[in-house]
Amino acid sequence: MKLLLDFLPILLFFGTFKYAEAHKAWAASFATQHLGFAVAGGVVGVEEAPVLLATVVVIVATMAQVAWIKLNGRKVDLMLWVSLALVVVLGGLTVWFHSETFIKWKPSVLYWAMGTALWLSQALFGKNLLRSLLGGQIELPTAVWHRLNFAWVAFFATMGLLNLWVAYTFSTSTWVNFKLFGGLGLMLAFTIAQGLYLSRYVKDEPSREQL
């Protein structure tokens, strides 16, 4: 359930964009009628309508995600607050200026924010955030925790650059596909590779015959 909730805004962004892209005339008319007050000039063109509608949907979905967590008495993660702030600010600029450039920067800024948090916590305060989160589930040598932390910092830095390369090299439609399938696919592949690397350090629990 939590996994679905985490990825719901991305899925809604993708679904809204693809539907609007297939019905551009309707999307432009709908956006102009219902979002004209929030758009410079009051009119949404056919080409920008899909990404504008998808941006509005992801803003609302992220707000609803935070509200749902709060209503259930759970703590909202810091990165979700950062994501909400970015999607509201950059998404709002995308809508007002009729430009997908701002929302395309959102994943990169979020990746870099997460990487910076991991790096600064270790460099300035000597605190390994990954160890704080996962230390109760897995026991690793200190040097391995440091390498793991650096690997995630490098991964987030690379993902931020890769997102911008796709955004500025290919069409908005291709970027939307990459945002869902490419981003999540690379994250899954990296997590699996990390698990394989860590498996050599995980001690097997003694079997009953050994007890």
Coordinates of N, CA, C and O in Angstrom, one line a residue, residues 61-135:
A61 N -2.1 15.6 -6.6 CA -1.9 14.3 -6.0 C -0.9 14.3 -4.9 O -1.0 13.6 -3.9
T62 N 0.2 15.1 -5.1 CA 1.2 15.2 -4.0 C 0.6 15.8 -2.8 O 0.9 15.4 -1.6
M63 N -0.2 16.9 -2.9 CA -0.9 17.5 -1.8 C -1.7 16.4 -1.1 O -1.8 16.3 0.2
A64 N -2.5 15.7 -1.8 CA -3.4 14.6 -1.3 C -2.6 13.6 -0.6 O -3.0 13.0 0.5
Q65 N -1.4 13.2 -1.1 CA -0.5 12.2 -0.5 C -0.1 12.7 0.9 O -0.2 11.9 1.8
V66 N 0.3 13.9 1.0 CA 0.8 14.5 2.3 C -0.4 14.5 3.3 O -0.3 14.1 4.4
A67 N -1.6 15.0 2.8 CA -2.8 15.1 3.6 C -3.2 13.7 4.1 O -3.6 13.5 5.3
W68 N -3.1 12.7 3.3 CA -3.5 11.3 3.7 C -2.6 10.8 4.8 O -3.1 10.2 5.7
I69 N -1.3 11.0 4.6 CA -0.4 10.6 5.7 C -0.6 11.3 7.0 O -0.6 10.7 8.0
K70 N -0.9 12.6 6.9 CA -1.1 13.4 8.1 C -2.4 12.9 8.8 O -2.5 12.8 10.0
L71 N -3.4 12.7 8.0 CA -4.7 12.3 8.6 C -4.7 10.9 9.2 O -5.4 10.6 10.1
N72 N -3.7 10.1 8.8 CA -3.6 8.8 9.4 C -2.6 8.8 10.5 O -2.2 7.7 11.0
G73 N -2.2 10.0 11.0 CA -1.3 10.1 12.1 C 0.1 9.7 11.9 O 0.8 9.4 12.9
R74 N 0.5 9.6 10.7 CA 1.9 9.2 10.4 C 2.8 10.4 10.1 O 2.3 11.5 9.7
K75 N 4.1 10.2 10.3 CA 5.0 11.3 10.0 C 5.3 11.4 8.5 O 5.6 10.4 7.9
V76 N 5.3 12.6 8.0 CA 5.6 12.9 6.6 C 7.2 13.0 6.5 O 7.8 13.8 7.2
D77 N 7.7 12.1 5.6 CA 9.2 12.2 5.4 C 9.7 13.5 4.9 O 8.9 14.2 4.2
L78 N 10.9 13.9 5.3 CA 11.4 15.2 4.9 C 11.5 15.3 3.4 O 11.1 16.3 2.8
M79 N 11.9 14.2 2.7 CA 12.0 14.3 1.3 C 10.6 14.5 0.6 O 10.5 15.0 -0.5
L80 N 9.6 14.0 1.2 CA 8.2 14.2 0.7 C 7.8 15.7 0.8 O 7.2 16.2 -0.1
W81 N 8.2 16.3 1.9 CA 8.0 17.7 2.0 C 8.8 18.5 1.0 O 8.2 19.5 0.4
V82 N 10.0 18.1 0.7 CA 10.8 18.7 -0.3 C 10.2 18.5 -1.7 O 10.1 19.5 -2.5
S83 N 9.7 17.3 -1.9 CA 9.1 17.0 -3.2 C 7.8 17.9 -3.4 O 7.6 18.4 -4.5
L84 N 7.0 18.0 -2.3 CA 5.8 18.8 -2.4 C 6.2 20.3 -2.7 O 5.5 20.9 -3.6
A85 N 7.2 20.8 -2.0 CA 7.6 22.2 -2.3 C 8.0 22.4 -3.7 O 7.7 23.4 -4.4
L86 N 8.8 21.5 -4.2 CA 9.3 21.6 -5.6 C 8.2 21.5 -6.6 O 8.2 22.2 -7.6
V87 N 7.3 20.5 -6.4 CA 6.2 20.3 -7.4 C 5.3 21.5 -7.4 O 4.7 21.9 -8.4
V88 N 5.1 22.1 -6.2 CA 4.2 23.3 -6.2 C 4.8 24.5 -6.8 O 4.2 25.2 -7.6
V89 N 6.1 24.8 -6.5 CA 6.8 25.9 -7.0 C 7.1 25.8 -8.5 O 6.7 26.6 -9.4
L90 N 7.8 24.7 -8.9 CA 8.2 24.5 -10.3 C 6.9 24.1 -11.1 O 6.9 24.6 -12.3
G91 N 6.0 23.4 -10.6 CA 4.8 23.1 -11.3 C 4.0 24.3 -11.5 O 3.4 24.5 -12.6
G92 N 3.9 25.2 -10.5 CA 3.2 26.5 -10.7 C 3.8 27.3 -11.7 O 3.1 28.0 -12.5
L93 N 5.1 27.4 -11.8 CA 5.8 28.1 -12.8 C 5.5 27.6 -14.2 O 5.4 28.3 -15.2
T94 N 5.5 26.2 -14.3 CA 5.2 25.6 -15.6 C 3.8 26.0 -16.1 O 3.6 26.3 -17.3
V95 N 2.8 25.9 -15.2 CA 1.5 26.3 -15.6 C 1.4 27.8 -16.0 O 0.8 28.1 -17.0
W96 N 1.9 28.7 -15.2 CA 1.8 30.1 -15.4 C 2.5 30.5 -16.7 O 1.9 31.3 -17.5
F97 N 3.7 30.0 -16.9 CA 4.5 30.4 -18.1 C 4.3 29.5 -19.3 O 5.0 29.7 -20.3
H98 N 3.4 28.6 -19.3 CA 3.1 27.7 -20.4 C 4.4 26.9 -20.8 O 4.6 26.6 -22.0
S99 N 5.3 26.6 -19.8 CA 6.6 26.0 -20.2 C 6.8 24.7 -19.3 O 6.8 24.8 -18.1
E100 N 7.1 23.6 -20.0 CA 7.4 22.4 -19.3 C 8.8 22.4 -18.7 O 9.2 21.5 -18.0
T101 N 9.6 23.4 -19.1 CA 11.0 23.4 -18.6 C 11.1 23.3 -17.1 O 11.9 22.6 -16.5
F102 N 10.2 24.0 -16.4 CA 10.3 24.1 -14.9 C 10.0 22.7 -14.3 O 10.7 22.2 -13.4
I103 N 8.9 22.0 -14.7 CA 8.6 20.7 -14.2 C 9.6 19.7 -14.5 O 9.8 18.7 -13.8
K104 N 10.3 19.9 -15.7 CA 11.3 18.9 -16.1 C 12.5 19.0 -15.1 O 13.3 18.0 -15.0
W105 N 12.7 20.1 -14.5 CA 13.8 20.3 -13.6 C 13.5 19.6 -12.2 O 14.4 19.3 -11.4
K106 N 12.3 19.4 -11.9 CA 11.9 18.9 -10.6 C 12.6 17.6 -10.2 O 13.1 17.5 -9.1
P107 N 12.6 16.5 -11.0 CA 13.2 15.3 -10.6 C 14.7 15.5 -10.4 O 15.2 14.9 -9.4
S108 N 15.4 16.3 -11.2 CA 16.8 16.5 -11.0 C 17.1 17.2 -9.6 O 18.0 16.8 -8.9
V109 N 16.3 18.3 -9.3 CA 16.5 19.0 -8.1 C 16.2 18.1 -6.9 O 17.0 18.1 -5.9
L110 N 15.2 17.2 -7.0 CA 14.9 16.3 -5.9 C 16.0 15.3 -5.8 O 16.5 15.0 -4.6
Y111 N 16.5 14.7 -6.9 CA 17.7 13.8 -6.8 C 18.9 14.4 -6.1 O 19.5 13.8 -5.2
W112 N 19.2 15.6 -6.5 CA 20.3 16.3 -6.0 C 20.1 16.7 -4.5 O 21.1 16.7 -3.7
A113 N 18.9 17.0 -4.1 CA 18.6 17.3 -2.7 C 18.9 16.1 -1.9 O 19.4 16.1 -0.8
M114 N 18.4 14.9 -2.4 CA 18.6 13.7 -1.6 C 20.1 13.3 -1.5 O 20.6 12.9 -0.5
G115 N 20.8 13.4 -2.6 CA 22.2 13.2 -2.6 C 23.0 14.1 -1.7 O 23.9 13.7 -1.0
T116 N 22.6 15.4 -1.8 CA 23.3 16.4 -0.9 C 23.1 16.1 0.6 O 24.0 16.2 1.4
A117 N 21.9 15.7 0.9 CA 21.5 15.4 2.3 C 22.4 14.2 2.8 O 22.9 14.2 3.9
L118 N 22.6 13.2 2.0 CA 23.4 12.0 2.3 C 24.9 12.5 2.5 O 25.6 12.0 3.4
W119 N 25.3 13.3 1.6 CA 26.7 13.7 1.6 C 27.1 14.6 2.8 O 28.0 14.4 3.5
L120 N 26.2 15.7 3.0 CA 26.5 16.6 4.0 C 26.4 16.0 5.4 O 27.1 16.4 6.3
S121 N 25.4 15.1 5.6 CA 25.2 14.5 6.9 C 26.5 13.7 7.3 O 26.9 13.7 8.4
Q122 N 27.1 13.0 6.3 CA 28.3 12.3 6.5 C 29.5 13.2 6.7 O 30.3 13.1 7.6
A123 N 29.6 14.2 5.8 CA 30.8 15.1 5.7 C 30.9 16.0 6.9 O 31.9 16.3 7.5
L124 N 29.7 16.6 7.2 CA 29.7 17.7 8.2 C 29.4 17.2 9.7 O 30.0 17.7 10.6
F125 N 28.6 16.2 9.7 CA 28.1 15.7 11.1 C 28.6 14.3 11.4 O 28.3 13.8 12.5
G126 N 29.2 13.6 10.5 CA 29.7 12.3 10.7 C 28.5 11.3 10.9 O 28.7 10.2 11.6
K127 N 27.4 11.6 10.4 CA 26.2 10.8 10.5 C 25.8 10.2 9.2 O 25.6 10.9 8.2
N128 N 25.8 8.9 9.1 CA 25.4 8.1 7.9 C 23.9 7.9 7.9 O 23.4 7.1 8.7
L129 N 23.1 8.6 7.1 CA 21.7 8.5 7.1 C 21.2 7.1 6.7 O 20.2 6.7 7.3
L130 N 21.9 6.5 5.8 CA 21.5 5.1 5.4 C 21.6 4.2 6.6 O 20.8 3.3 6.8
R131 N 22.7 4.3 7.3 CA 22.9 3.5 8.5 C 21.8 3.8 9.6 O 21.3 2.8 10.2
S132 N 21.4 5.0 9.7 CA 20.4 5.3 10.6 C 19.0 4.7 10.2 O 18.3 4.3 11.1
L133 N 18.8 4.6 8.9 CA 17.5 4.1 8.4 C 17.5 2.6 8.4 O 16.5 1.9 8.7
L134 N 18.7 2.0 8.0 CA 18.7 0.5 7.8 C 19.6 -0.3 8.8 O 19.6 -1.5 8.8
G135 N 20.2 0.5 9.7 CA 21.1 -0.2 10.6 C 20.4 -1.2 11.5 O 21.1 -2.2 11.9

